[in-house]
Short mmCIF file of C-alpha atoms in Angstrom, two decimals:
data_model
loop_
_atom_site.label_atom_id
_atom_site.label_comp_id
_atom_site.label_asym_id
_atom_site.label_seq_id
_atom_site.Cartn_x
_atom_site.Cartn_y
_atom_site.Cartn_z
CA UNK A 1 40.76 137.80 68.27
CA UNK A 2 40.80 134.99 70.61
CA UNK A 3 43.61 132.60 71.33
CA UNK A 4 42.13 129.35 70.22
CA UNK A 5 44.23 129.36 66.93
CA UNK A 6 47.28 129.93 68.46
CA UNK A 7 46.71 127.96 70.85
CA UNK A 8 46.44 124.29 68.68
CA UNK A 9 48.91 125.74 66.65
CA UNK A 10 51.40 125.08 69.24
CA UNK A 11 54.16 127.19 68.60
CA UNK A 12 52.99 128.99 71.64
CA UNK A 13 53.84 127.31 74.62
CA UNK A 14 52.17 129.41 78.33
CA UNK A 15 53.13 128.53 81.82
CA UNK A 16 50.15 130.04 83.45
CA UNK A 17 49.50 133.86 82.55
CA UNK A 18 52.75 135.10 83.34
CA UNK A 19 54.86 133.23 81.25
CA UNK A 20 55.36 132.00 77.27
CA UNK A 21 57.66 130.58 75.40
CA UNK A 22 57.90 130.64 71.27
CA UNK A 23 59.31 128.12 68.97
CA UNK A 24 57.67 126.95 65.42
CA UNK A 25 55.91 123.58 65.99
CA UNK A 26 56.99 121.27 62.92
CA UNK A 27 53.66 119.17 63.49
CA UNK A 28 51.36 121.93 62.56
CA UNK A 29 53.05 123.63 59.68
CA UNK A 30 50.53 121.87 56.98
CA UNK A 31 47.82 123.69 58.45
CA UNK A 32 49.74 127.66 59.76
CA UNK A 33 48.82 129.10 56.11
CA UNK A 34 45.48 128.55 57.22
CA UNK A 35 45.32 130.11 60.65
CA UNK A 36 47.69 132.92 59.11
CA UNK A 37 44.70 133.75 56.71
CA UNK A 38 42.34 133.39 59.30
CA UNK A 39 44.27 136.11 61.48
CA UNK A 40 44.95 138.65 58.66
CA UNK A 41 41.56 138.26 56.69
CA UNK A 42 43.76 137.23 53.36
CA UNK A 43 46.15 134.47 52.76
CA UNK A 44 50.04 135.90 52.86
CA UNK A 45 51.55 133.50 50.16
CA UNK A 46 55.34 134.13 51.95
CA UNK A 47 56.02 131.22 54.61
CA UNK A 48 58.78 133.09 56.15
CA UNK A 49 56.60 135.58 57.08
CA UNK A 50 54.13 133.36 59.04
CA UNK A 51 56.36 132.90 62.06
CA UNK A 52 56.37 136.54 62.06
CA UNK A 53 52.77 136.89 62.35
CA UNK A 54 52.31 134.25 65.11
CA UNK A 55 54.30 136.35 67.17
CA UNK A 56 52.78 139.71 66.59
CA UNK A 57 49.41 138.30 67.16
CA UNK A 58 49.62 137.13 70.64
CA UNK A 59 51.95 140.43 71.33
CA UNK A 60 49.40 142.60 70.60
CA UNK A 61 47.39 140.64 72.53
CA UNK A 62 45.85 141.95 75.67
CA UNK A 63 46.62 138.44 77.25
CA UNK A 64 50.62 139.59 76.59
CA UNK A 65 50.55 142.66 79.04
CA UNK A 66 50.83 140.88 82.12
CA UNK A 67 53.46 138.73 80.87
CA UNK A 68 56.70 138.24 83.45
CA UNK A 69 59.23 135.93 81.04
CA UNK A 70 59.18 135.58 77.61
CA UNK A 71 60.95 133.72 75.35
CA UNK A 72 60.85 134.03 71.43
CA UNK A 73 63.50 131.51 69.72
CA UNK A 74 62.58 132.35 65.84
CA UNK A 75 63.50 130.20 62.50
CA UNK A 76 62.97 133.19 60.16
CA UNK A 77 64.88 135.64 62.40
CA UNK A 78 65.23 137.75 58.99
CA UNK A 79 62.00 138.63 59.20
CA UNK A 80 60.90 137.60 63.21
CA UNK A 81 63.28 139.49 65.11
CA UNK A 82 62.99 142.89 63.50
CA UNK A 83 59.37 142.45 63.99
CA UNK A 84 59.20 140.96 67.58
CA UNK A 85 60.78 143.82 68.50
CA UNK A 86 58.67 146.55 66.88
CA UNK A 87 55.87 144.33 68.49
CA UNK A 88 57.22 144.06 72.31
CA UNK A 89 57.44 148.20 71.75
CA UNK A 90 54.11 148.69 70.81
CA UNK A 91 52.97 148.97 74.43
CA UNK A 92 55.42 149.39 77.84
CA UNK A 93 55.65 145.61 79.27
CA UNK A 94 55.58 146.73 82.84
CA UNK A 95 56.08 143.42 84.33
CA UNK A 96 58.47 141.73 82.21
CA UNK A 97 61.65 140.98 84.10
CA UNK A 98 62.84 138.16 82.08
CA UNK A 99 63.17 137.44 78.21
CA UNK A 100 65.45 134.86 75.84
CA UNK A 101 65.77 136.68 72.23
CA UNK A 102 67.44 134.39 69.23
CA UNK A 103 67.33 132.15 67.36
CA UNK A 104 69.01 128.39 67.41
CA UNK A 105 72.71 127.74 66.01
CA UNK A 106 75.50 125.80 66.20
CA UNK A 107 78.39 127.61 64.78
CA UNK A 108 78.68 131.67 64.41
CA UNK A 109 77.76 133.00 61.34
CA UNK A 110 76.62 129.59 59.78
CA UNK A 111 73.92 129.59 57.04
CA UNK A 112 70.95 129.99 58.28
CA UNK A 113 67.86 127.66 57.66
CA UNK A 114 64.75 129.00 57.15
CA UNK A 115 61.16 127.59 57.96
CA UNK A 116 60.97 126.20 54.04
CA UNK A 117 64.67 124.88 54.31
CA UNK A 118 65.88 127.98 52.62
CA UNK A 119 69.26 129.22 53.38
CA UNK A 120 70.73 132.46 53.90
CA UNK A 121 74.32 133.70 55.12
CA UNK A 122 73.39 135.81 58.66
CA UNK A 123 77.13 137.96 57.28
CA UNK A 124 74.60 139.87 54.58
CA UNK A 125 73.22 141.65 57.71
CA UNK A 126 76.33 142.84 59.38
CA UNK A 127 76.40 146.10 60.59
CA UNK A 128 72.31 146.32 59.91
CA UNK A 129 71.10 143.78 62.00
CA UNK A 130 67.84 141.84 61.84
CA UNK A 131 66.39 143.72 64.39
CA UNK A 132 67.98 146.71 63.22
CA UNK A 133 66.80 150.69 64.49
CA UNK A 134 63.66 148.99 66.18
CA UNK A 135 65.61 147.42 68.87
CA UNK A 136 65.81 151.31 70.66
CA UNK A 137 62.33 151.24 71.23
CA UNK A 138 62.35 147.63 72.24
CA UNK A 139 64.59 148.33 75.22
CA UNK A 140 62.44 151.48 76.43
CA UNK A 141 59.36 149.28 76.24
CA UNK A 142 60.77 146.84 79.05
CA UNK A 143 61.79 149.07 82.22
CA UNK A 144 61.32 146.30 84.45
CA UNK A 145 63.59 143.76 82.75
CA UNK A 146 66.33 142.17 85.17
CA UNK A 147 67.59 138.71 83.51
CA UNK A 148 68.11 138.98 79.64
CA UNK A 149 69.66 136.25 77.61
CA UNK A 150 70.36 137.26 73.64
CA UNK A 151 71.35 133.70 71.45
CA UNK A 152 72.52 134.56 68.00
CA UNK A 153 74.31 136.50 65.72
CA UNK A 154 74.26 140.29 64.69
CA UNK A 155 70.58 141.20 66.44
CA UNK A 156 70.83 144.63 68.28
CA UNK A 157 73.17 147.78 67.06
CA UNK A 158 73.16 147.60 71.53
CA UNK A 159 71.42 146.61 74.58
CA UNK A 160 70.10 149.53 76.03
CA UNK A 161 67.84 147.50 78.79
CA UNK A 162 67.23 150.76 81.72
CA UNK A 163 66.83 148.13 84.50
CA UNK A 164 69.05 145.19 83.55
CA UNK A 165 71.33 143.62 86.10
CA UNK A 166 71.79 140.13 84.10
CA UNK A 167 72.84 139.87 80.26
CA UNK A 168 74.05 136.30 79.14
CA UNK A 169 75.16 136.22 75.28
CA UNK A 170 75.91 133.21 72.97
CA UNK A 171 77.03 134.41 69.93
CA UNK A 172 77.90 137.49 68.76
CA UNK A 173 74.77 140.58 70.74
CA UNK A 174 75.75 143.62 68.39
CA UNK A 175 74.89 143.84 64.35
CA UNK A 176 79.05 145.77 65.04
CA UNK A 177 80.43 142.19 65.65
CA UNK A 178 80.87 142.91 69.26
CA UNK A 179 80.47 140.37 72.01
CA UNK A 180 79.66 143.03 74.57
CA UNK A 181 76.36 144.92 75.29
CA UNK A 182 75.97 148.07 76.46
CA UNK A 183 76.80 150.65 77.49
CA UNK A 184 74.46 149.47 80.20
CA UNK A 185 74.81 151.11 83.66
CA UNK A 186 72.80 148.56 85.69
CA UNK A 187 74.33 145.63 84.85
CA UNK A 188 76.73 143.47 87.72
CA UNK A 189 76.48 140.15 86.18
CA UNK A 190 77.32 139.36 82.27
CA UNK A 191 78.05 135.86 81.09
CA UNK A 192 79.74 135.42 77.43
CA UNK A 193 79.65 131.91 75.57
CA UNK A 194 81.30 132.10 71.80
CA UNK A 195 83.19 129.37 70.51
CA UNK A 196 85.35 129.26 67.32
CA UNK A 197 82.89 130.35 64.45
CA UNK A 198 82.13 128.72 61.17
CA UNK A 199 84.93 130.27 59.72
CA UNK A 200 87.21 128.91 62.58
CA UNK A 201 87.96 132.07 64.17
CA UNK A 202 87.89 132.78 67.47
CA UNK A 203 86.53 135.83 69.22
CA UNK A 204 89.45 138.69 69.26
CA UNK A 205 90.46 138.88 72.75
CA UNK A 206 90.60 142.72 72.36
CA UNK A 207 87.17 142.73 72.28
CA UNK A 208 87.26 142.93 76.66
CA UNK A 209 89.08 146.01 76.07
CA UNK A 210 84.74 148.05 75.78
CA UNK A 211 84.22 146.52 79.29
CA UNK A 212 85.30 149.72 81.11
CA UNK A 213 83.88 151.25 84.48
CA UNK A 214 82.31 154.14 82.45
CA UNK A 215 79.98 151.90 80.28
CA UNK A 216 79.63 148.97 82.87
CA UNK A 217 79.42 151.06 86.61
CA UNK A 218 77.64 148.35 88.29
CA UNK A 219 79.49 145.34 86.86
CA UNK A 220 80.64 143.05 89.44
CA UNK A 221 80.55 139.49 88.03
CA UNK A 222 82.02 138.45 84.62
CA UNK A 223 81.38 134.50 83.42
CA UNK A 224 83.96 133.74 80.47
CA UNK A 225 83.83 129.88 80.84
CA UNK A 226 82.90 129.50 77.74
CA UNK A 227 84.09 131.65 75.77
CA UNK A 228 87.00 130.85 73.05
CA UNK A 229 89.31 133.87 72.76
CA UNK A 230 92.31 134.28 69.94
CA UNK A 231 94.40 135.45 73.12
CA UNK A 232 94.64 134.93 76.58
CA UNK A 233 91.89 136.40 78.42
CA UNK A 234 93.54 137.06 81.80
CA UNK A 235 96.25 138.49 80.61
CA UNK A 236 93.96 141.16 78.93
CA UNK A 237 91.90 141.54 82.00
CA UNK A 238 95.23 141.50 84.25
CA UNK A 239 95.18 145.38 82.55
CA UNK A 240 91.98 146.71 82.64
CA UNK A 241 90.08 149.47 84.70
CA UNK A 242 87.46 147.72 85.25
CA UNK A 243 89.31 144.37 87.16
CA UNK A 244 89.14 146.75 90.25
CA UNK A 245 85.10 146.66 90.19
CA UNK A 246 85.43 142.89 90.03
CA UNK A 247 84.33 140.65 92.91
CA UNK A 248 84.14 137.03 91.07
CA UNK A 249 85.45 136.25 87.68
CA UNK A 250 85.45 132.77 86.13
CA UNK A 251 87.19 131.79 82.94
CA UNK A 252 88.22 128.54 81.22
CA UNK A 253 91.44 126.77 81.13
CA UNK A 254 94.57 129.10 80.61
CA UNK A 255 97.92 128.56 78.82
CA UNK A 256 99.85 130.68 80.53
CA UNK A 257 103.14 129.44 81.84
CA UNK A 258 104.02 129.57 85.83
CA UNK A 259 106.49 132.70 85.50
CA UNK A 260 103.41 134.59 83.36
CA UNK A 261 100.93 133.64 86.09
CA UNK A 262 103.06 134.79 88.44
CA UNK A 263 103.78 138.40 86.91
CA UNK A 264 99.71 138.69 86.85
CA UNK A 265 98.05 136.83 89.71
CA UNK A 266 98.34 139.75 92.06
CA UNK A 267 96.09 141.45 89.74
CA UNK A 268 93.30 138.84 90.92
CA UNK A 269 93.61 138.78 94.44
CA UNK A 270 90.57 141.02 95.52
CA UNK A 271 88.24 138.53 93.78
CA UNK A 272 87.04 134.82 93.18
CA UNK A 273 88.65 133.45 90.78
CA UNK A 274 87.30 130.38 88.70
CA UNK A 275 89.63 128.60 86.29
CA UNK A 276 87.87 125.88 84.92
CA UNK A 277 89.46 122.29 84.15
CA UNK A 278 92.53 123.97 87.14
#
């Protein structure tokens, strides 16, 4: 089919050929049944499911092969992101180096508004995911992706990008509950943002205990500036393996008193190190 639907939809935004950019338009949802039935041949009485089918449709597009950066922020993610992903795999997306996968919040694990103002808790899907065991073929499908940004909660069971070199995560990346991608032996540059969640719990500063030199080789460049940990970060990292690989490191502002400083600094001294608000 051609474009032209898609296209005054609006939830498909393009920056020439090589880029596009995803994100329900609220001005055209009166008339999306519409162009739904128009792309499937029957009407699919589930709005959830629309979003869905916007993004499959220019996917499978011939237009989409050639794409370079791609971003797909999705309402229904319950549906969308499982099937984003079975659609990026349906053909190898030689060119793609960047892409933005999520979907919009404000706290962790809050409910989660759907496209009819439904809600639903994004907890029901731990350990599952919404993407779920199509996310393997996802990552195979992109061999040329460098820059990857994952916004969310509980998407992938794990990132397993071939080519990646840059992975920045808000939220929570694994359908686990871990912060961390991976293993992903490419990668020198990973910036974390997680605040408090709904809940008020912050991220368990045990969690830097998976970044070790046999999942992360290539890591050189860790960004925790904004990320809220139950513990002190640096004295975490003061003990890890993979410190050594380090050549810049920026955190936020520490608590740590001058004689604890002290006893770790020298840990730090091969490196630039940020401390924000210092």
């Amino acid at each position: 089919m051609n474009l032209d639907g898609l296209l005054e939809d609006g939830s498909w935004q393009f920056d020439g050929p090589a880029s596009a950019a995803f994100r329900l338009a609220p001005d055209t949802t009166a008339r999306r049944g519409a162009l739904v039935e128009h792309i499937l041949g029957r009407p699919e009485p589930d709005p959830e499911l629309w979003e869905s089918i916007l993004i499959e449709t220019f996917l499978n597009h011939p237009a989409a092969s050639d794409l370079q950066r791609l971003r797909l922020e999705m309402t229904d993610f319950h549906h969308s992101a499982r099937r984003a992903a079975s659609a990026i795999a349906r053909q190898p997306r030689t060119a793609l180096t960047e892409l933005w996968f999520g979907h919009p919040f404000r706290y962790l694990y809050e409910t989660a508004t759907t496209s009819t103002g439904r809600g639903f808790n994004p907890l029901d899907h731990y350990d599952e995911g919404f993407v779920g065991d199509a996310g393997g073929a996802m990552w195979q499908a992109l061999p040329a992706l460098r820059t990857l940004t994952v916004e969310g909660a509980l998407l992938f069971h794990a990132v397993s990008a071939p080519a990646v070199i840059h992975v920045r995560s808000r939220g929570v990346i694994s359908s686990d509950g871990s912060v961390l991608p991976g293993p992903l032996p490419t990668l020198t540059h990973f910036e974390l943002e997680i605040a408090t969640d709904v809940f008020g719990t912050a991220c368990p500063v045990e969690q830097l205990e998976e970044l070790t030199p046999a999942s992360f080789p290539a890591l050189i460049s860790l960004d925790l500036t904004r990320a809220e940990f139950d513990g002190e970060p640096l004295l975490t990292l003061a003990n890890l393996p993979i410190l050594s690989h380090l050549t810049s490191l920026r955190v936020g502002p520490h608590e740590l008193d001058d004689t604890e400083w002290a006893a770790i600094a020298p840990h730090f001294d091969h490196l630039s190190l940020t401390i924000s608000g210092t």
